[in-house]
């Protein structure tokens, strides 16, 4: 029994016995592991740095990236500005230009500001205050309203509404926005009726509908327009508003006329073509406007 204990203690002592050589081997192994770890760590560090450098790019690529970014920002700002200006242009009323193309050639023109006009009498007075056209000359008048400091030509339906015209709905629906108010003075300066007379030109998009509607409007046309055309109707002669219109021929065009009590024509209208009709209170004015409309629309040879 004692021998076994002695043997076990001897084996234990042998296992725990350390020598200089074994210690050096342990140190070397430990150092080798540390060196390997350090080398691997350095390699890993270098690889990460390479990845970061590649991601960051060279100085040249950085400069190009900066320039590209600036260009993209500038393009975005310019595009935004362009879209904003385009939207403003679409929402802004059309500003009056110096020369406005219309149905006929005219000799002069004037913008008639009716911003504060509330009825046909006020509009008529504003038109009367405009300067007269010279003998044989046509002056175009453009009724305008000022909105946010800009002048806007009002549409045909707005004009008829402002003067309180009871034109049939079918007629107003057949009208385009384009129309013309104008003045014409006869060539014969010494004539009794040498003062400038007013005329209206309207454009229709549906001739058949407009023609039938004009016939319907005849029963109210004089009462709607006599103030605008400065037609003097005595209070004792109110039956003029009930008179029937008659057919006549003016410059080879079928026209309609309302005669006064002395047989003189006091209001005329005619369709010069399928697109335009004229209303005026003077036959010489009607002849001149028909001629100018035909001339303006004549094909160029």
PDB file of C-alpha atoms in Angstrom:
ATOM      1  CA  UNK A   1       0.000   0.000   0.000  1.00  0.00           C
ATOM      2  CA  UNK A   2       2.785   2.382   0.906  1.00  0.00           C
ATOM      3  CA  UNK A   3       4.558   1.396  -2.248  1.00  0.00           C
ATOM      4  CA  UNK A   4       1.565   2.380  -4.385  1.00  0.00           C
ATOM      5  CA  UNK A   5       1.359   5.811  -2.757  1.00  0.00           C
ATOM      6  CA  UNK A   6       5.004   6.340  -3.281  1.00  0.00           C
ATOM      7  CA  UNK A   7       4.661   5.385  -6.931  1.00  0.00           C
ATOM      8  CA  UNK A   8       1.731   7.802  -7.493  1.00  0.00           C
ATOM      9  CA  UNK A   9       3.541  10.670  -5.843  1.00  0.00           C
ATOM     10  CA  UNK A  10       6.560   9.957  -7.966  1.00  0.00           C
ATOM     11  CA  UNK A  11       4.461  10.058 -11.188  1.00  0.00           C
ATOM     12  CA  UNK A  12       2.850  13.300 -10.046  1.00  0.00           C
ATOM     13  CA  UNK A  13       6.190  14.852  -9.396  1.00  0.00           C
ATOM     14  CA  UNK A  14       7.376  13.788 -12.795  1.00  0.00           C
ATOM     15  CA  UNK A  15       4.395  15.382 -14.556  1.00  0.00           C
ATOM     16  CA  UNK A  16       4.837  18.710 -12.834  1.00  0.00           C
ATOM     17  CA  UNK A  17       8.541  18.798 -13.380  1.00  0.00           C
ATOM     18  CA  UNK A  18       9.504  21.814 -15.603  1.00  0.00           C
ATOM     19  CA  UNK A  19      12.768  22.398 -17.339  1.00  0.00           C
ATOM     20  CA  UNK A  20      14.357  25.456 -18.967  1.00  0.00           C
ATOM     21  CA  UNK A  21      13.921  23.873 -22.332  1.00  0.00           C
ATOM     22  CA  UNK A  22      10.207  23.292 -21.853  1.00  0.00           C
ATOM     23  CA  UNK A  23       9.720  26.859 -20.610  1.00  0.00           C
ATOM     24  CA  UNK A  24      11.471  28.253 -23.663  1.00  0.00           C
ATOM     25  CA  UNK A  25       9.308  26.135 -25.914  1.00  0.00           C
ATOM     26  CA  UNK A  26       6.189  27.439 -24.225  1.00  0.00           C
ATOM     27  CA  UNK A  27       7.340  31.037 -24.642  1.00  0.00           C
ATOM     28  CA  UNK A  28       8.147  30.505 -28.292  1.00  0.00           C
ATOM     29  CA  UNK A  29       4.776  28.921 -28.935  1.00  0.00           C
ATOM     30  CA  UNK A  30       3.052  31.774 -27.111  1.00  0.00           C
ATOM     31  CA  UNK A  31       5.051  34.374 -29.013  1.00  0.00           C
ATOM     32  CA  UNK A  32       4.380  32.645 -32.311  1.00  0.00           C
ATOM     33  CA  UNK A  33       0.651  32.779 -31.615  1.00  0.00           C
ATOM     34  CA  UNK A  34       0.904  36.465 -30.633  1.00  0.00           C
ATOM     35  CA  UNK A  35       2.938  37.275 -33.738  1.00  0.00           C
ATOM     36  CA  UNK A  36       0.431  35.475 -35.914  1.00  0.00           C
ATOM     37  CA  UNK A  37      -2.438  37.316 -34.247  1.00  0.00           C
ATOM     38  CA  UNK A  38      -0.649  40.636 -34.691  1.00  0.00           C
ATOM     39  CA  UNK A  39       0.103  39.864 -38.334  1.00  0.00           C
ATOM     40  CA  UNK A  40      -3.479  38.849 -38.970  1.00  0.00           C
ATOM     41  CA  UNK A  41      -4.711  41.974 -37.225  1.00  0.00           C
ATOM     42  CA  UNK A  42      -2.379  44.159 -39.318  1.00  0.00           C
ATOM     43  CA  UNK A  43      -3.503  42.419 -42.489  1.00  0.00           C
ATOM     44  CA  UNK A  44      -7.124  42.884 -41.543  1.00  0.00           C
ATOM     45  CA  UNK A  45      -6.474  46.551 -40.766  1.00  0.00           C
ATOM     46  CA  UNK A  46      -4.748  47.100 -44.120  1.00  0.00           C
ATOM     47  CA  UNK A  47      -7.590  45.412 -45.960  1.00  0.00           C
ATOM     48  CA  UNK A  48     -10.155  47.617 -44.212  1.00  0.00           C
ATOM     49  CA  UNK A  49      -8.113  50.714 -45.041  1.00  0.00           C
ATOM     50  CA  UNK A  50      -7.942  49.662 -48.683  1.00  0.00           C
ATOM     51  CA  UNK A  51     -11.703  49.189 -48.725  1.00  0.00           C
ATOM     52  CA  UNK A  52     -12.233  52.644 -47.159  1.00  0.00           C
ATOM     53  CA  UNK A  53      -9.857  54.213 -49.659  1.00  0.00           C
ATOM     54  CA  UNK A  54     -11.645  52.570 -52.571  1.00  0.00           C
ATOM     55  CA  UNK A  55     -14.971  53.700 -51.162  1.00  0.00           C
ATOM     56  CA  UNK A  56     -13.737  57.257 -50.653  1.00  0.00           C
ATOM     57  CA  UNK A  57     -12.085  57.350 -54.051  1.00  0.00           C
ATOM     58  CA  UNK A  58      -9.142  59.386 -55.197  1.00  0.00           C
ATOM     59  CA  UNK A  59      -8.886  63.177 -54.892  1.00  0.00           C
ATOM     60  CA  UNK A  60      -9.762  63.500 -58.567  1.00  0.00           C
ATOM     61  CA  UNK A  61     -12.880  61.399 -58.199  1.00  0.00           C
ATOM     62  CA  UNK A  62     -13.841  63.405 -55.127  1.00  0.00           C
ATOM     63  CA  UNK A  63     -13.551  66.620 -57.141  1.00  0.00           C
ATOM     64  CA  UNK A  64     -15.692  65.173 -59.925  1.00  0.00           C
ATOM     65  CA  UNK A  65     -18.254  64.023 -57.389  1.00  0.00           C
ATOM     66  CA  UNK A  66     -18.395  67.501 -55.869  1.00  0.00           C
ATOM     67  CA  UNK A  67     -18.711  69.137 -59.301  1.00  0.00           C
ATOM     68  CA  UNK A  68     -21.408  66.639 -60.295  1.00  0.00           C
ATOM     69  CA  UNK A  69     -23.304  67.346 -57.094  1.00  0.00           C
ATOM     70  CA  UNK A  70     -23.154  71.087 -57.701  1.00  0.00           C
ATOM     71  CA  UNK A  71     -24.382  70.612 -61.276  1.00  0.00           C
ATOM     72  CA  UNK A  72     -27.282  68.439 -60.112  1.00  0.00           C
ATOM     73  CA  UNK A  73     -28.275  70.987 -57.465  1.00  0.00           C
ATOM     74  CA  UNK A  74     -28.080  73.822 -60.013  1.00  0.00           C
ATOM     75  CA  UNK A  75     -30.150  71.836 -62.510  1.00  0.00           C
ATOM     76  CA  UNK A  76     -32.760  71.102 -59.847  1.00  0.00           C
ATOM     77  CA  UNK A  77     -32.939  74.781 -58.869  1.00  0.00           C
ATOM     78  CA  UNK A  78     -33.202  75.871 -62.511  1.00  0.00           C
ATOM     79  CA  UNK A  79     -35.887  73.274 -63.205  1.00  0.00           C
ATOM     80  CA  UNK A  80     -37.880  74.376 -60.176  1.00  0.00           C
ATOM     81  CA  UNK A  81     -37.580  78.033 -61.206  1.00  0.00           C
ATOM     82  CA  UNK A  82     -38.646  77.193 -64.773  1.00  0.00           C
ATOM     83  CA  UNK A  83     -41.717  75.283 -63.594  1.00  0.00           C
ATOM     84  CA  UNK A  84     -42.697  78.061 -61.187  1.00  0.00           C
ATOM     85  CA  UNK A  85     -42.371  80.701 -63.915  1.00  0.00           C
ATOM     86  CA  UNK A  86     -44.336  78.541 -66.349  1.00  0.00           C
ATOM     87  CA  UNK A  87     -47.133  78.118 -63.829  1.00  0.00           C
ATOM     88  CA  UNK A  88     -47.189  81.868 -63.188  1.00  0.00           C
ATOM     89  CA  UNK A  89     -47.358  82.527 -66.922  1.00  0.00           C
ATOM     90  CA  UNK A  90     -50.322  80.164 -67.247  1.00  0.00           C
ATOM     91  CA  UNK A  91     -52.153  81.792 -64.347  1.00  0.00           C
ATOM     92  CA  UNK A  92     -51.325  85.381 -65.310  1.00  0.00           C
ATOM     93  CA  UNK A  93     -53.909  87.267 -67.408  1.00  0.00           C
ATOM     94  CA  UNK A  94     -52.830  88.085 -70.965  1.00  0.00           C
ATOM     95  CA  UNK A  95     -51.124  91.436 -70.996  1.00  0.00           C
ATOM     96  CA  UNK A  96     -52.147  93.916 -73.688  1.00  0.00           C
ATOM     97  CA  UNK A  97     -49.580  94.159 -76.442  1.00  0.00           C
ATOM     98  CA  UNK A  98     -48.975  97.115 -78.720  1.00  0.00           C
ATOM     99  CA  UNK A  99     -50.575  95.571 -81.807  1.00  0.00           C
ATOM    100  CA  UNK A 100     -53.399  93.065 -81.506  1.00  0.00           C
ATOM    101  CA  UNK A 101     -54.403  90.959 -84.478  1.00  0.00           C
ATOM    102  CA  UNK A 102     -58.141  90.837 -85.005  1.00  0.00           C
ATOM    103  CA  UNK A 103     -60.793  90.235 -87.682  1.00  0.00           C
ATOM    104  CA  UNK A 104     -60.101  93.349 -89.731  1.00  0.00           C
ATOM    105  CA  UNK A 105     -57.288  95.773 -90.434  1.00  0.00           C
ATOM    106  CA  UNK A 106     -57.671  98.885 -88.279  1.00  0.00           C
ATOM    107  CA  UNK A 107     -56.028 102.295 -88.439  1.00  0.00           C
ATOM    108  CA  UNK A 108     -55.659 102.915 -84.707  1.00  0.00           C
ATOM    109  CA  UNK A 109     -56.619 101.304 -81.455  1.00  0.00           C
ATOM    110  CA  UNK A 110     -57.271 102.134 -77.820  1.00  0.00           C
ATOM    111  CA  UNK A 111     -57.678 100.111 -74.633  1.00  0.00           C
ATOM    112  CA  UNK A 112     -60.970 100.915 -72.916  1.00  0.00           C
ATOM    113  CA  UNK A 113     -60.656 100.399 -69.165  1.00  0.00           C
ATOM    114  CA  UNK A 114     -64.003  99.167 -67.845  1.00  0.00           C
ATOM    115  CA  UNK A 115     -62.659  97.793 -64.565  1.00  0.00           C
ATOM    116  CA  UNK A 116     -65.060  99.939 -62.537  1.00  0.00           C
ATOM    117  CA  UNK A 117     -67.952  99.945 -65.034  1.00  0.00           C
ATOM    118  CA  UNK A 118     -71.061  98.263 -63.665  1.00  0.00           C
ATOM    119  CA  UNK A 119     -73.627  98.615 -66.479  1.00  0.00           C
ATOM    120  CA  UNK A 120     -74.114  99.441 -70.135  1.00  0.00           C
ATOM    121  CA  UNK A 121     -74.472 103.194 -69.503  1.00  0.00           C
ATOM    122  CA  UNK A 122     -71.077 103.415 -67.823  1.00  0.00           C
ATOM    123  CA  UNK A 123     -69.456 101.302 -70.547  1.00  0.00           C
ATOM    124  CA  UNK A 124     -71.099 103.443 -73.239  1.00  0.00           C
ATOM    125  CA  UNK A 125     -69.822 106.645 -71.608  1.00  0.00           C
ATOM    126  CA  UNK A 126     -66.304 105.207 -71.450  1.00  0.00           C
ATOM    127  CA  UNK A 127     -66.458 104.364 -75.173  1.00  0.00           C
ATOM    128  CA  UNK A 128     -67.775 107.842 -76.010  1.00  0.00           C
ATOM    129  CA  UNK A 129     -64.830 109.415 -74.188  1.00  0.00           C
ATOM    130  CA  UNK A 130     -62.352 107.668 -76.470  1.00  0.00           C
ATOM    131  CA  UNK A 131     -61.017 109.831 -79.274  1.00  0.00           C
ATOM    132  CA  UNK A 132     -62.836 109.731 -82.596  1.00  0.00           C
ATOM    133  CA  UNK A 133     -61.516 107.926 -85.642  1.00  0.00           C
ATOM    134  CA  UNK A 134     -60.636 110.159 -88.585  1.00  0.00           C
ATOM    135  CA  UNK A 135     -62.875 110.239 -91.713  1.00  0.00           C
ATOM    136  CA  UNK A 136     -62.791 106.868 -93.442  1.00  0.00           C
ATOM    137  CA  UNK A 137     -60.752 105.307 -90.630  1.00  0.00           C
ATOM    138  CA  UNK A 138     -61.454 102.427 -88.269  1.00  0.00           C
ATOM    139  CA  UNK A 139     -60.462 102.547 -84.641  1.00  0.00           C
ATOM    140  CA  UNK A 140     -60.360  99.285 -82.686  1.00  0.00           C
ATOM    141  CA  UNK A 141     -61.419  99.456 -79.037  1.00  0.00           C
ATOM    142  CA  UNK A 142     -60.349  96.719 -76.622  1.00  0.00           C
ATOM    143  CA  UNK A 143     -62.415  96.585 -73.399  1.00  0.00           C
ATOM    144  CA  UNK A 144     -60.047  95.617 -70.590  1.00  0.00           C
ATOM    145  CA  UNK A 145     -60.080  94.954 -66.881  1.00  0.00           C
ATOM    146  CA  UNK A 146     -57.075  95.398 -64.641  1.00  0.00           C
ATOM    147  CA  UNK A 147     -56.220  92.412 -62.451  1.00  0.00           C
ATOM    148  CA  UNK A 148     -53.201  92.573 -60.145  1.00  0.00           C
ATOM    149  CA  UNK A 149     -51.812  95.491 -62.116  1.00  0.00           C
ATOM    150  CA  UNK A 150     -52.111  93.703 -65.482  1.00  0.00           C
ATOM    151  CA  UNK A 151     -54.599  94.505 -68.242  1.00  0.00           C
ATOM    152  CA  UNK A 152     -56.785  91.657 -69.465  1.00  0.00           C
ATOM    153  CA  UNK A 153     -59.089  91.764 -72.495  1.00  0.00           C
ATOM    154  CA  UNK A 154     -62.498  90.524 -71.389  1.00  0.00           C
ATOM    155  CA  UNK A 155     -64.190  87.768 -73.386  1.00  0.00           C
ATOM    156  CA  UNK A 156     -67.225  88.150 -75.646  1.00  0.00           C
ATOM    157  CA  UNK A 157     -69.568  86.535 -73.123  1.00  0.00           C
ATOM    158  CA  UNK A 158     -68.234  88.717 -70.304  1.00  0.00           C
ATOM    159  CA  UNK A 159     -68.802  91.786 -72.468  1.00  0.00           C
ATOM    160  CA  UNK A 160     -72.393  90.781 -73.247  1.00  0.00           C
ATOM    161  CA  UNK A 161     -72.981  90.070 -69.570  1.00  0.00           C
ATOM    162  CA  UNK A 162     -71.560  93.449 -68.505  1.00  0.00           C
ATOM    163  CA  UNK A 163     -73.835  95.362 -70.873  1.00  0.00           C
ATOM    164  CA  UNK A 164     -76.828  93.324 -69.674  1.00  0.00           C
ATOM    165  CA  UNK A 165     -77.612  91.834 -73.096  1.00  0.00           C
ATOM    166  CA  UNK A 166     -80.354  89.204 -73.071  1.00  0.00           C
ATOM    167  CA  UNK A 167     -78.804  87.221 -75.898  1.00  0.00           C
ATOM    168  CA  UNK A 168     -80.121  83.640 -76.061  1.00  0.00           C
ATOM    169  CA  UNK A 169     -78.002  81.045 -74.309  1.00  0.00           C
ATOM    170  CA  UNK A 170     -77.610  79.155 -77.575  1.00  0.00           C
ATOM    171  CA  UNK A 171     -75.990  82.251 -79.093  1.00  0.00           C
ATOM    172  CA  UNK A 172     -73.566  82.871 -76.250  1.00  0.00           C
ATOM    173  CA  UNK A 173     -72.559  79.196 -76.304  1.00  0.00           C
ATOM    174  CA  UNK A 174     -71.800  79.434 -80.013  1.00  0.00           C
ATOM    175  CA  UNK A 175     -69.495  82.447 -79.604  1.00  0.00           C
ATOM    176  CA  UNK A 176     -65.741  82.269 -79.302  1.00  0.00           C
ATOM    177  CA  UNK A 177     -63.977  84.500 -76.783  1.00  0.00           C
ATOM    178  CA  UNK A 178     -62.717  86.698 -79.600  1.00  0.00           C
ATOM    179  CA  UNK A 179     -64.727  89.783 -80.655  1.00  0.00           C
ATOM    180  CA  UNK A 180     -64.148  93.426 -81.554  1.00  0.00           C
ATOM    181  CA  UNK A 181     -65.665  96.747 -80.551  1.00  0.00           C
ATOM    182  CA  UNK A 182     -64.800  99.571 -82.915  1.00  0.00           C
ATOM    183  CA  UNK A 183     -65.583 103.009 -84.322  1.00  0.00           C
ATOM    184  CA  UNK A 184     -65.835 104.152 -87.924  1.00  0.00           C
ATOM    185  CA  UNK A 185     -66.242 107.641 -89.376  1.00  0.00           C
ATOM    186  CA  UNK A 186     -67.758 108.163 -92.827  1.00  0.00           C
ATOM    187  CA  UNK A 187     -65.607 109.618 -95.593  1.00  0.00           C
ATOM    188  CA  UNK A 188     -68.126 112.424 -96.129  1.00  0.00           C
ATOM    189  CA  UNK A 189     -67.085 114.759 -93.311  1.00  0.00           C
ATOM    190  CA  UNK A 190     -69.883 117.201 -94.105  1.00  0.00           C
ATOM    191  CA  UNK A 191     -72.601 114.604 -93.902  1.00  0.00           C
ATOM    192  CA  UNK A 192     -75.305 114.891 -91.266  1.00  0.00           C
ATOM    193  CA  UNK A 193     -74.199 111.626 -89.661  1.00  0.00           C
ATOM    194  CA  UNK A 194     -70.434 112.192 -89.846  1.00  0.00           C
ATOM    195  CA  UNK A 195     -69.762 111.353 -86.212  1.00  0.00           C
ATOM    196  CA  UNK A 196     -68.026 108.051 -85.553  1.00  0.00           C
ATOM    197  CA  UNK A 197     -70.423 105.160 -85.164  1.00  0.00           C
ATOM    198  CA  UNK A 198     -69.882 102.002 -83.170  1.00  0.00           C
ATOM    199  CA  UNK A 199     -69.771  98.475 -84.540  1.00  0.00           C
ATOM    200  CA  UNK A 200     -69.424  94.999 -82.996  1.00  0.00           C
ATOM    201  CA  UNK A 201     -67.856  91.951 -84.640  1.00  0.00           C
ATOM    202  CA  UNK A 202     -68.391  88.526 -83.111  1.00  0.00           C
ATOM    203  CA  UNK A 203     -66.931  85.157 -84.029  1.00  0.00           C
ATOM    204  CA  UNK A 204     -69.109  82.054 -83.959  1.00  0.00           C
ATOM    205  CA  UNK A 205     -68.099  78.421 -83.827  1.00  0.00           C
ATOM    206  CA  UNK A 206     -71.536  77.214 -84.989  1.00  0.00           C
ATOM    207  CA  UNK A 207     -73.056  79.212 -87.852  1.00  0.00           C
ATOM    208  CA  UNK A 208     -76.448  77.464 -87.933  1.00  0.00           C
ATOM    209  CA  UNK A 209     -76.959  77.807 -84.192  1.00  0.00           C
ATOM    210  CA  UNK A 210     -75.775  81.427 -84.170  1.00  0.00           C
ATOM    211  CA  UNK A 211     -78.012  82.423 -87.104  1.00  0.00           C
ATOM    212  CA  UNK A 212     -81.133  80.916 -85.543  1.00  0.00           C
ATOM    213  CA  UNK A 213     -80.255  82.506 -82.193  1.00  0.00           C
ATOM    214  CA  UNK A 214     -79.812  85.956 -83.746  1.00  0.00           C
ATOM    215  CA  UNK A 215     -83.328  85.733 -85.166  1.00  0.00           C
ATOM    216  CA  UNK A 216     -84.516  84.892 -81.661  1.00  0.00           C
ATOM    217  CA  UNK A 217     -82.558  87.810 -80.158  1.00  0.00           C
ATOM    218  CA  UNK A 218     -84.231  90.321 -82.513  1.00  0.00           C
ATOM    219  CA  UNK A 219     -87.127  90.832 -80.116  1.00  0.00           C
ATOM    220  CA  UNK A 220     -84.728  92.139 -77.426  1.00  0.00           C
ATOM    221  CA  UNK A 221     -81.743  93.367 -79.406  1.00  0.00           C
ATOM    222  CA  UNK A 222     -82.793  97.012 -79.693  1.00  0.00           C
ATOM    223  CA  UNK A 223     -83.649  97.346 -75.991  1.00  0.00           C
ATOM    224  CA  UNK A 224     -80.349  95.634 -75.122  1.00  0.00           C
ATOM    225  CA  UNK A 225     -78.125  97.730 -77.396  1.00  0.00           C
ATOM    226  CA  UNK A 226     -79.687 101.154 -78.041  1.00  0.00           C
ATOM    227  CA  UNK A 227     -77.694 102.777 -75.203  1.00  0.00           C
ATOM    228  CA  UNK A 228     -74.409 101.291 -76.422  1.00  0.00           C
ATOM    229  CA  UNK A 229     -75.066 102.476 -80.002  1.00  0.00           C
ATOM    230  CA  UNK A 230     -76.387 105.831 -78.816  1.00  0.00           C
ATOM    231  CA  UNK A 231     -79.719 105.357 -80.605  1.00  0.00           C
ATOM    232  CA  UNK A 232     -82.159 108.077 -79.605  1.00  0.00           C
ATOM    233  CA  UNK A 233     -85.571 106.585 -78.894  1.00  0.00           C
ATOM    234  CA  UNK A 234     -88.236 109.014 -77.600  1.00  0.00           C
ATOM    235  CA  UNK A 235     -90.286 107.779 -74.678  1.00  0.00           C
ATOM    236  CA  UNK A 236     -93.398 108.271 -76.782  1.00  0.00           C
ATOM    237  CA  UNK A 237     -92.071 105.881 -79.426  1.00  0.00           C
ATOM    238  CA  UNK A 238     -91.650 102.736 -77.350  1.00  0.00           C
ATOM    239  CA  UNK A 239     -93.411 100.696 -80.061  1.00  0.00           C
ATOM    240  CA  UNK A 240     -90.044 100.573 -81.855  1.00  0.00           C
ATOM    241  CA  UNK A 241     -89.069  97.808 -79.451  1.00  0.00           C
ATOM    242  CA  UNK A 242     -91.940  95.725 -80.838  1.00  0.00           C
ATOM    243  CA  UNK A 243     -91.262  96.270 -84.546  1.00  0.00           C
ATOM    244  CA  UNK A 244     -90.235  93.421 -86.808  1.00  0.00           C
ATOM    245  CA  UNK A 245     -86.889  93.276 -88.529  1.00  0.00           C
ATOM    246  CA  UNK A 246     -86.637  93.242 -92.320  1.00  0.00           C
ATOM    247  CA  UNK A 247     -84.367  91.596 -94.896  1.00  0.00           C
ATOM    248  CA  UNK A 248     -82.042  93.745 -97.012  1.00  0.00           C
ATOM    249  CA  UNK A 249     -78.921  93.244 -99.151  1.00  0.00           C
ATOM    250  CA  UNK A 250     -75.733  95.102 -98.190  1.00  0.00           C
ATOM    251  CA  UNK A 251     -72.571  94.588-100.277  1.00  0.00           C
ATOM    252  CA  UNK A 252     -74.130  91.417-101.720  1.00  0.00           C
ATOM    253  CA  UNK A 253     -74.634  90.052 -98.214  1.00  0.00           C
ATOM    254  CA  UNK A 254     -77.985  89.134 -96.679  1.00  0.00           C
ATOM    255  CA  UNK A 255     -78.597  91.450 -93.754  1.00  0.00           C
ATOM    256  CA  UNK A 256     -81.338  92.285 -91.272  1.00  0.00           C
ATOM    257  CA  UNK A 257     -82.463  95.809 -90.417  1.00  0.00           C
ATOM    258  CA  UNK A 258     -84.768  97.458 -87.917  1.00  0.00           C
ATOM    259  CA  UNK A 259     -86.375 100.579 -89.347  1.00  0.00           C
ATOM    260  CA  UNK A 260     -87.308 103.658 -87.344  1.00  0.00           C
ATOM    261  CA  UNK A 261     -90.560 105.561 -87.532  1.00  0.00           C
ATOM    262  CA  UNK A 262     -89.282 107.680 -90.463  1.00  0.00           C
ATOM    263  CA  UNK A 263     -88.127 104.649 -92.445  1.00  0.00           C
ATOM    264  CA  UNK A 264     -84.442 105.049 -91.571  1.00  0.00           C
ATOM    265  CA  UNK A 265     -82.425 102.044 -90.505  1.00  0.00           C
ATOM    266  CA  UNK A 266     -81.569 102.266 -86.808  1.00  0.00           C
ATOM    267  CA  UNK A 267     -79.912  98.870 -86.247  1.00  0.00           C
ATOM    268  CA  UNK A 268     -78.336  96.317 -88.614  1.00  0.00           C
ATOM    269  CA  UNK A 269     -76.649  92.959 -88.459  1.00  0.00           C
ATOM    270  CA  UNK A 270     -75.280  90.508 -91.022  1.00  0.00           C
ATOM    271  CA  UNK A 271     -73.259  87.323 -91.248  1.00  0.00           C
ATOM    272  CA  UNK A 272     -70.351  88.259 -93.502  1.00  0.00           C
ATOM    273  CA  UNK A 273     -69.208  84.627 -93.572  1.00  0.00           C
ATOM    274  CA  UNK A 274     -69.764  81.406 -91.641  1.00  0.00           C
ATOM    275  CA  UNK A 275     -67.523  82.633 -88.834  1.00  0.00           C
ATOM    276  CA  UNK A 276     -68.251  86.328 -88.308  1.00  0.00           C
ATOM    277  CA  UNK A 277     -71.261  88.585 -87.936  1.00  0.00           C
ATOM    278  CA  UNK A 278     -71.446  92.354 -87.509  1.00  0.00           C
ATOM    279  CA  UNK A 279     -73.862  94.560 -85.563  1.00  0.00           C
ATOM    280  CA  UNK A 280     -73.985  98.340 -86.072  1.00  0.00           C
ATOM    281  CA  UNK A 281     -76.429 101.245 -86.301  1.00  0.00           C
ATOM    282  CA  UNK A 282     -75.105 102.772 -89.538  1.00  0.00           C
ATOM    283  CA  UNK A 283     -75.310 101.304 -93.034  1.00  0.00           C
ATOM    284  CA  UNK A 284     -72.111 103.032 -94.250  1.00  0.00           C
ATOM    285  CA  UNK A 285     -70.274 101.571 -91.284  1.00  0.00           C
ATOM    286  CA  UNK A 286     -71.733  98.152 -92.123  1.00  0.00           C
ATOM    287  CA  UNK A 287     -70.517  98.431 -95.726  1.00  0.00           C
ATOM    288  CA  UNK A 288     -66.995  99.379 -94.628  1.00  0.00           C
ATOM    289  CA  UNK A 289     -66.713  96.567 -92.096  1.00  0.00           C
ATOM    290  CA  UNK A 290     -68.009  93.999 -94.592  1.00  0.00           C
ATOM    291  CA  UNK A 291     -65.356  95.141 -97.081  1.00  0.00           C
ATOM    292  CA  UNK A 292     -62.579  94.975 -94.500  1.00  0.00           C
ATOM    293  CA  UNK A 293     -63.652  91.533 -93.293  1.00  0.00           C
ATOM    294  CA  UNK A 294     -63.692  90.175 -96.837  1.00  0.00           C
ATOM    295  CA  UNK A 295     -60.312  91.779 -97.597  1.00  0.00           C
ATOM    296  CA  UNK A 296     -58.690  90.412 -94.426  1.00  0.00           C
ATOM    297  CA  UNK A 297     -59.933  86.890 -95.151  1.00  0.00           C
ATOM    298  CA  UNK A 298     -59.255  86.910 -98.890  1.00  0.00           C
ATOM    299  CA  UNK A 299     -56.802  84.184 -99.988  1.00  0.00           C
ATOM    300  CA  UNK A 300     -53.329  85.390-100.885  1.00  0.00           C
ATOM    301  CA  UNK A 301     -52.548  84.720-104.570  1.00  0.00           C
TER     302      UNK A 301
END
